[in-house]
Amino acid sequence: GYLDEQFIQLEELQDDANPDFVEEIVTSYYTDSVRLIQNIDQALAKYPFDFEKLDNYMHQFKGSSSSIGAKKVVLECSQFRKYCAAGIAEGCVKTFQMIKQEHAMLRKKLETYFQMLSSAGGT
Amino acid sequence: MNLGGGLMGSMAMPSSTVSRKSSEVVTADQFPVGLRVLVVDDDPTCLTILEKMLRTCRYEVTKTNRAEHALNMLRENKNGFDVVISDVHMPDMDGFKLLEQVGLEMDLPVIMMSADDSKQVVMKGVTHGACDYLIKPVRIEALKNIWQHVVRKKKYEYNKDVEQSGSWDEGDRQLKHDDAVSSPANDGSWKNSKRKSGEDDEADDKDDTTTLKKPRVVWSVELHQQFVAAVNQLGIDKAVPKKILELMNVPGLTRENVASHLQKYRLYLRRLSGVSQHQGGLNSSFMPQDPSFSTMSSLGGIDLQTLAATGQLSAQTLAAYTRLPPTIKPGISMPFVDQRNLFSFENSKLRYGDGQQSQISNVSKQMNLLHGFPTTMEPKQLAVLNQSAQTLGSMNMQANASSSHQSSSLLMQQMVPQQRGHISNESISSQVPRIQPSVGQPLQSNGNANAVLSRNGIPYDPVNQSASVVDFSVNHIPELPGNSFPLGSTPGITSITSKGFNQEEIGSDIKVSRGFVGSYDMFSELQHKPQEWQMQNPNMGFAGSSQHVPSVQSGVNVAPSIMVNQSYVSGQKNEQNGHSMAGKPMYSAGLENQHMGMQNVNQNYNSIHVNNSSRVKAESVSDVVNLGANLFDYSPEDMLSTIMLKQQEGIGSGDFDFDGYTLDNIPV
């Protein structure tokens, strides 16, 4: 429910030459997305909102999220951008909370997932 | 990051010959494997994924997260990449900027990608020249196919080179023409052509070594903006290097630098316009931008030009149809058309030779003449022809219109070929046993047709590197009394890279020549009015389209001419068709191409042309030229036999009748 077929594709890309490919990607994603989230947080701390800037950040965040198949995060990102376009500050703030939530949730799920994988692989 | 080292087998371009390289690249065995891809994305996650995907596709991947860096890599190693994939939103440089720079400087296919799927952004990518637009998340399925852009681009470039050079030259030439009509101009044009061809190379990313080494100006984004501002201020049509330079007022920048950049910029614009046109379908569009076009009109002499790019296909068939106007007034009509075709190669510089006509001497070859006068036509046949003609006509028209545009014309050509193939088949089918629809792709035939009134040749210079351009100029003489014809002799010049050409003269007046280069074109010309001519070039060897002149004004009628070219293998011979008269096409030159022999095959002349007498019949001459240049390997078989149709019919004294078609097929 949290991921889409893009994630599956990533798994398919993983091969012997790169056994930890998916995990590396996810790690990369979280490293980078933390930075983006910080940027957005900062932007949201300033009034009035610079919607253009917000949209720009969110765009990056969305692109990044979509590349790992973080479906729910992406959905929220789209919503956020709609609010940006409409200039609805409240919507942005609210949606961003959702995004962070989904983002964190997914992270947990993925961590669990990778742990399972490695333990499974180990045995 | 990984710089893709050498090219892998297939990709490696043999830098060898200028003209063939693209095909070689394309046809290499394992082709997509080893495709050198440069990926630019500021998002590390995306970048890593893309890299992985691309490697899975067995491409050579080079990645960078900075557009500036990407641009530097591209500049340093112009031949190092086959395709660029770039994100749209990047902090250091907008992806579209990068796209634009790449388009200007190396003309590589660029694929844009973004999570932003809004129509405006996608459109922006298209209008800036992106060959594709991928929505993130990018899927590997999409990447598996990106090699097609490389192939397309190569083909396209090939055509484009031809055309562009042709059209530019025209523009230049005409300008020069105005200034100095005579021979002196030659030198100038030559240089231009040379310089251009050199630049083309550069632009194309190959063989740039020699030309590039000179004082080189790096057109930074800022500098380019200044340049664009200057051009816009002047107007694209009027922007000449000197003025641009003055406006830009940048120390150290020379007129040559600006001229070079201007050419690239025009090329770039054309490419863009081509894209748009492409989208639009075959709309006839005249691009405002066409400098050459406008100049042409100003000359008055030339109405249409068509450049076709030709190309790559080895065999082409051109069939031209002619039509006759249903009603022609008795007694009158003479069509005469002089056409010239020039083919130029790089080698030959036809262009101006000495005089206009003198040019011909330089070159060899081709002409097509057709005249048809028919007083009477048969409706049915005509009908058929007409349709085809119309369709062709329209096609041609566009081509003409677009002549100045490289891209557009190219597109046209590409598009056209198939249609024509069909058309020709349809219309001709009965008559001609075999035509193969598949014409292949004529990729590169270029034809320029110019019609000039009362002038005899107008030279065009096509400068192609590889491609040959054909020019036709038609002269018309309005003044002829009804009976008389001017048959001008038409000089045809063609230079072909391949070097074979044929010339023929038909009748006293007309000559037909053919050249082929790798590819050939047909043209049919029609005139509606004395002044106006329509030319068509079909490229790709196809039948030329015929045109009608429904009513001619009292004075003159024009008959459509048809030409058909066929390519033969060298082995082949020329054939004549029964009707063919005096003129005979003869010969074929097969030069370089082993495959191709050039021949003219059927020509039927109803010699009419030759006849001065009032009776002329319609004649159609068709020349077929095939060019051997195949970029792709085609076997001779691919070539189509050409067919010619002619119609002649009895000639009444005074009148003409004409219905004859002759078709020939030549099996190869």
GROMACS .gro file of N, CA and C in nm, chain B residues 195-262:
model
  204
  318ARG      N    1   3.285   2.675  -4.554
  318ARG     CA    2   3.285   2.704  -4.414
  318ARG      C    3   3.166   2.635  -4.353
  319LYS      N    4   3.062   2.642  -4.424
  319LYS     CA    5   2.943   2.582  -4.368
  319LYS      C    6   2.956   2.435  -4.350
  320SER      N    7   3.012   2.378  -4.447
  320SER     CA    8   3.014   2.235  -4.432
  320SER      C    9   3.098   2.203  -4.312
  321GLY      N   10   3.197   2.279  -4.296
  321GLY     CA   11   3.279   2.256  -4.180
  321GLY      C   12   3.197   2.273  -4.055
  322GLU      N   13   3.122   2.372  -4.056
  322GLU     CA   14   3.046   2.397  -3.936
  322GLU      C   15   2.943   2.292  -3.914
  323ASP      N   16   2.894   2.249  -4.021
  323ASP     CA   17   2.793   2.149  -4.004
  323ASP      C   18   2.852   2.033  -3.930
  324ASP      N   19   2.970   2.007  -3.969
  324ASP     CA   20   3.031   1.894  -3.905
  324ASP      C   21   3.038   1.919  -3.759
  325GLU      N   22   3.076   2.035  -3.735
  325GLU     CA   23   3.096   2.068  -3.599
  325GLU      C   24   2.966   2.051  -3.526
  326ALA      N   25   2.870   2.107  -3.586
  326ALA     CA   26   2.742   2.102  -3.521
  326ALA      C   27   2.700   1.959  -3.505
  327ASP      N   28   2.735   1.885  -3.596
  327ASP     CA   29   2.689   1.750  -3.590
  327ASP      C   30   2.770   1.666  -3.500
  328ASP      N   31   2.869   1.724  -3.457
  328ASP     CA   32   2.944   1.653  -3.362
  328ASP      C   33   3.047   1.565  -3.419
  329LYS      N   34   3.067   1.575  -3.538
  329LYS     CA   35   3.169   1.486  -3.582
  329LYS      C   36   3.276   1.563  -3.649
  330ASP      N   37   3.379   1.503  -3.665
  330ASP     CA   38   3.482   1.563  -3.744
  330ASP      C   39   3.503   1.707  -3.712
  331ASP      N   40   3.493   1.736  -3.596
  331ASP     CA   41   3.505   1.876  -3.568
  331ASP      C   42   3.647   1.917  -3.547
  332THR      N   43   3.728   1.825  -3.548
  332THR     CA   44   3.863   1.858  -3.511
  332THR      C   45   3.923   1.972  -3.588
  333THR      N   46   3.913   1.966  -3.712
  333THR     CA   47   3.980   2.069  -3.785
  333THR      C   48   3.916   2.203  -3.770
  334THR      N   49   3.790   2.204  -3.783
  334THR     CA   50   3.727   2.333  -3.780
  334THR      C   51   3.724   2.395  -3.643
  335LEU      N   52   3.720   2.311  -3.547
  335LEU     CA   53   3.705   2.366  -3.416
  335LEU      C   54   3.827   2.431  -3.358
  336LYS      N   55   3.936   2.390  -3.406
  336LYS     CA   56   4.055   2.435  -3.337
  336LYS      C   57   4.079   2.582  -3.345
  337LYS      N   58   4.019   2.641  -3.437
  337LYS     CA   59   4.048   2.782  -3.450
  337LYS      C   60   4.009   2.856  -3.327
  338PRO      N   61   4.024   2.976  -3.338
  338PRO     CA   62   3.995   3.059  -3.223
  338PRO      C   63   3.857   3.022  -3.183
  339ARG      N   64   3.846   2.990  -3.070
  339ARG     CA   65   3.719   2.937  -3.036
  339ARG      C   66   3.654   3.018  -2.930
  340VAL      N   67   3.533   3.043  -2.952
  340VAL     CA   68   3.463   3.122  -2.854
  340VAL      C   69   3.367   3.029  -2.785
  341VAL      N   70   3.370   3.036  -2.659
  341VAL     CA   71   3.276   2.952  -2.588
  341VAL      C   72   3.150   3.034  -2.571
  342TRP      N   73   3.050   2.983  -2.623
  342TRP     CA   74   2.924   3.057  -2.613
  342TRP      C   75   2.857   3.021  -2.482
  343SER      N   76   2.891   3.099  -2.389
  343SER     CA   77   2.832   3.075  -2.258
  343SER      C   78   2.685   3.110  -2.267
  344VAL      N   79   2.617   3.073  -2.167
  344VAL     CA   80   2.474   3.103  -2.165
  344VAL      C   81   2.453   3.253  -2.177
  345GLU      N   82   2.534   3.327  -2.107
  345GLU     CA   83   2.517   3.472  -2.110
  345GLU      C   84   2.544   3.528  -2.249
  346LEU      N   85   2.651   3.477  -2.306
  346LEU     CA   86   2.687   3.527  -2.437
  346LEU      C   87   2.577   3.492  -2.537
  347HIS      N   88   2.529   3.373  -2.520
  347HIS     CA   89   2.423   3.330  -2.610
  347HIS      C   90   2.299   3.417  -2.592
  348GLN      N   91   2.272   3.452  -2.469
  348GLN     CA   92   2.155   3.536  -2.446
  348GLN      C   93   2.172   3.670  -2.516
  349GLN      N   94   2.292   3.718  -2.510
  349GLN     CA   95   2.317   3.846  -2.576
  349GLN      C   96   2.296   3.831  -2.726
  350PHE      N   97   2.345   3.722  -2.768
  350PHE     CA   98   2.332   3.693  -2.910
  350PHE      C   99   2.185   3.685  -2.951
  351VAL      N  100   2.110   3.610  -2.873
  351VAL     CA  101   1.969   3.595  -2.904
  351VAL      C  102   1.898   3.730  -2.898
  352ALA      N  103   1.936   3.806  -2.801
  352ALA     CA  104   1.873   3.937  -2.789
  352ALA      C  105   1.901   4.021  -2.914
  353ALA      N  106   2.024   4.012  -2.958
  353ALA     CA  107   2.061   4.089  -3.077
  353ALA      C  108   1.985   4.040  -3.200
  354VAL      N  109   1.977   3.911  -3.208
  354VAL     CA  110   1.906   3.854  -3.323
  354VAL      C  111   1.760   3.894  -3.320
  355ASN      N  112   1.705   3.885  -3.202
  355ASN     CA  113   1.565   3.921  -3.191
  355ASN      C  114   1.542   4.067  -3.224
  356GLN      N  115   1.636   4.143  -3.183
  356GLN     CA  116   1.622   4.285  -3.209
  356GLN      C  117   1.626   4.312  -3.358
  357LEU      N  118   1.711   4.243  -3.422
  357LEU     CA  119   1.725   4.263  -3.565
  357LEU      C  120   1.614   4.193  -3.644
  358GLY      N  121   1.570   4.089  -3.586
  358GLY     CA  122   1.474   4.008  -3.660
  358GLY      C  123   1.555   3.897  -3.721
  359ILE      N  124   1.505   3.779  -3.708
  359ILE     CA  125   1.583   3.666  -3.753
  359ILE      C  126   1.615   3.672  -3.901
  360ASP      N  127   1.528   3.730  -3.973
  360ASP     CA  128   1.553   3.735  -4.117
  360ASP      C  129   1.661   3.835  -4.152
  361LYS      N  130   1.669   3.932  -4.072
  361LYS     CA  131   1.764   4.037  -4.106
  361LYS      C  132   1.893   4.032  -4.027
  362ALA      N  133   1.896   3.941  -3.940
  362ALA     CA  134   2.014   3.935  -3.856
  362ALA      C  135   2.133   3.886  -3.935
  363VAL      N  136   2.227   3.969  -3.950
  363VAL     CA  137   2.348   3.927  -4.019
  363VAL      C  138   2.460   3.942  -3.917
  364PRO      N  139   2.558   3.862  -3.933
  364PRO     CA  140   2.666   3.861  -3.835
  364PRO      C  141   2.722   3.997  -3.798
  365LYS      N  142   2.739   4.076  -3.898
  365LYS     CA  143   2.800   4.205  -3.869
  365LYS      C  144   2.714   4.288  -3.774
  366LYS      N  145   2.589   4.292  -3.805
  366LYS     CA  146   2.501   4.371  -3.720
  366LYS      C  147   2.487   4.312  -3.581
  367ILE      N  148   2.483   4.182  -3.579
  367ILE     CA  149   2.470   4.118  -3.449
  367ILE      C  150   2.591   4.152  -3.365
  368LEU      N  151   2.702   4.145  -3.431
  368LEU     CA  152   2.826   4.174  -3.361
  368LEU      C  153   2.824   4.315  -3.304
  369GLU      N  154   2.776   4.404  -3.385
  369GLU     CA  155   2.770   4.542  -3.339
  369GLU      C  156   2.680   4.556  -3.218
  370LEU      N  157   2.569   4.489  -3.227
  370LEU     CA  158   2.475   4.498  -3.116
  370LEU      C  159   2.528   4.433  -2.989
  371MET      N  160   2.593   4.324  -3.009
  371MET     CA  161   2.642   4.254  -2.891
  371MET      C  162   2.756   4.330  -2.827
  372ASN      N  163   2.835   4.383  -2.913
  372ASN     CA  164   2.945   4.464  -2.864
  372ASN      C  165   3.030   4.392  -2.759
  373VAL      N  166   3.072   4.277  -2.795
  373VAL     CA  167   3.154   4.201  -2.703
  373VAL      C  168   3.297   4.201  -2.756
  374PRO      N  169   3.385   4.246  -2.678
  374PRO     CA  170   3.524   4.251  -2.724
  374PRO      C  171   3.577   4.110  -2.752
  375GLY      N  172   3.652   4.105  -2.854
  375GLY     CA  173   3.714   3.976  -2.884
  375GLY      C  174   3.631   3.886  -2.972
  376LEU      N  175   3.507   3.920  -2.983
  376LEU     CA  176   3.421   3.837  -3.064
  376LEU      C  177   3.436   3.883  -3.208
  377THR      N  178   3.450   3.789  -3.294
  377THR     CA  179   3.467   3.828  -3.433
  377THR      C  180   3.340   3.800  -3.512
  378ARG      N  181   3.341   3.857  -3.626
  378ARG     CA  182   3.226   3.838  -3.713
  378ARG      C  183   3.210   3.690  -3.744
  379GLU      N  184   3.322   3.626  -3.759
  379GLU     CA  185   3.316   3.484  -3.793
  379GLU      C  186   3.255   3.403  -3.679
  380ASN      N  187   3.290   3.443  -3.559
  380ASN     CA  188   3.234   3.372  -3.446
  380ASN      C  189   3.083   3.385  -3.447
  381VAL      N  190   3.044   3.505  -3.472
  381VAL     CA  191   2.901   3.531  -3.472
  381VAL      C  192   2.834   3.460  -3.589
  382ALA      N  193   2.899   3.464  -3.700
  382ALA     CA  194   2.840   3.399  -3.817
  382ALA      C  195   2.821   3.251  -3.792
  383SER      N  196   2.922   3.196  -3.732
  383SER     CA  197   2.915   3.054  -3.704
  383SER      C  198   2.802   3.024  -3.607
  384HIS      N  199   2.797   3.106  -3.509
  384HIS     CA  200   2.695   3.084  -3.408
  384HIS      C  201   2.555   3.108  -3.466
  385LEU      N  202   2.550   3.204  -3.550
  385LEU     CA  203   2.421   3.234  -3.612
  385LEU      C  204   2.372   3.114  -3.693
   0.00000   0.00000   0.00000
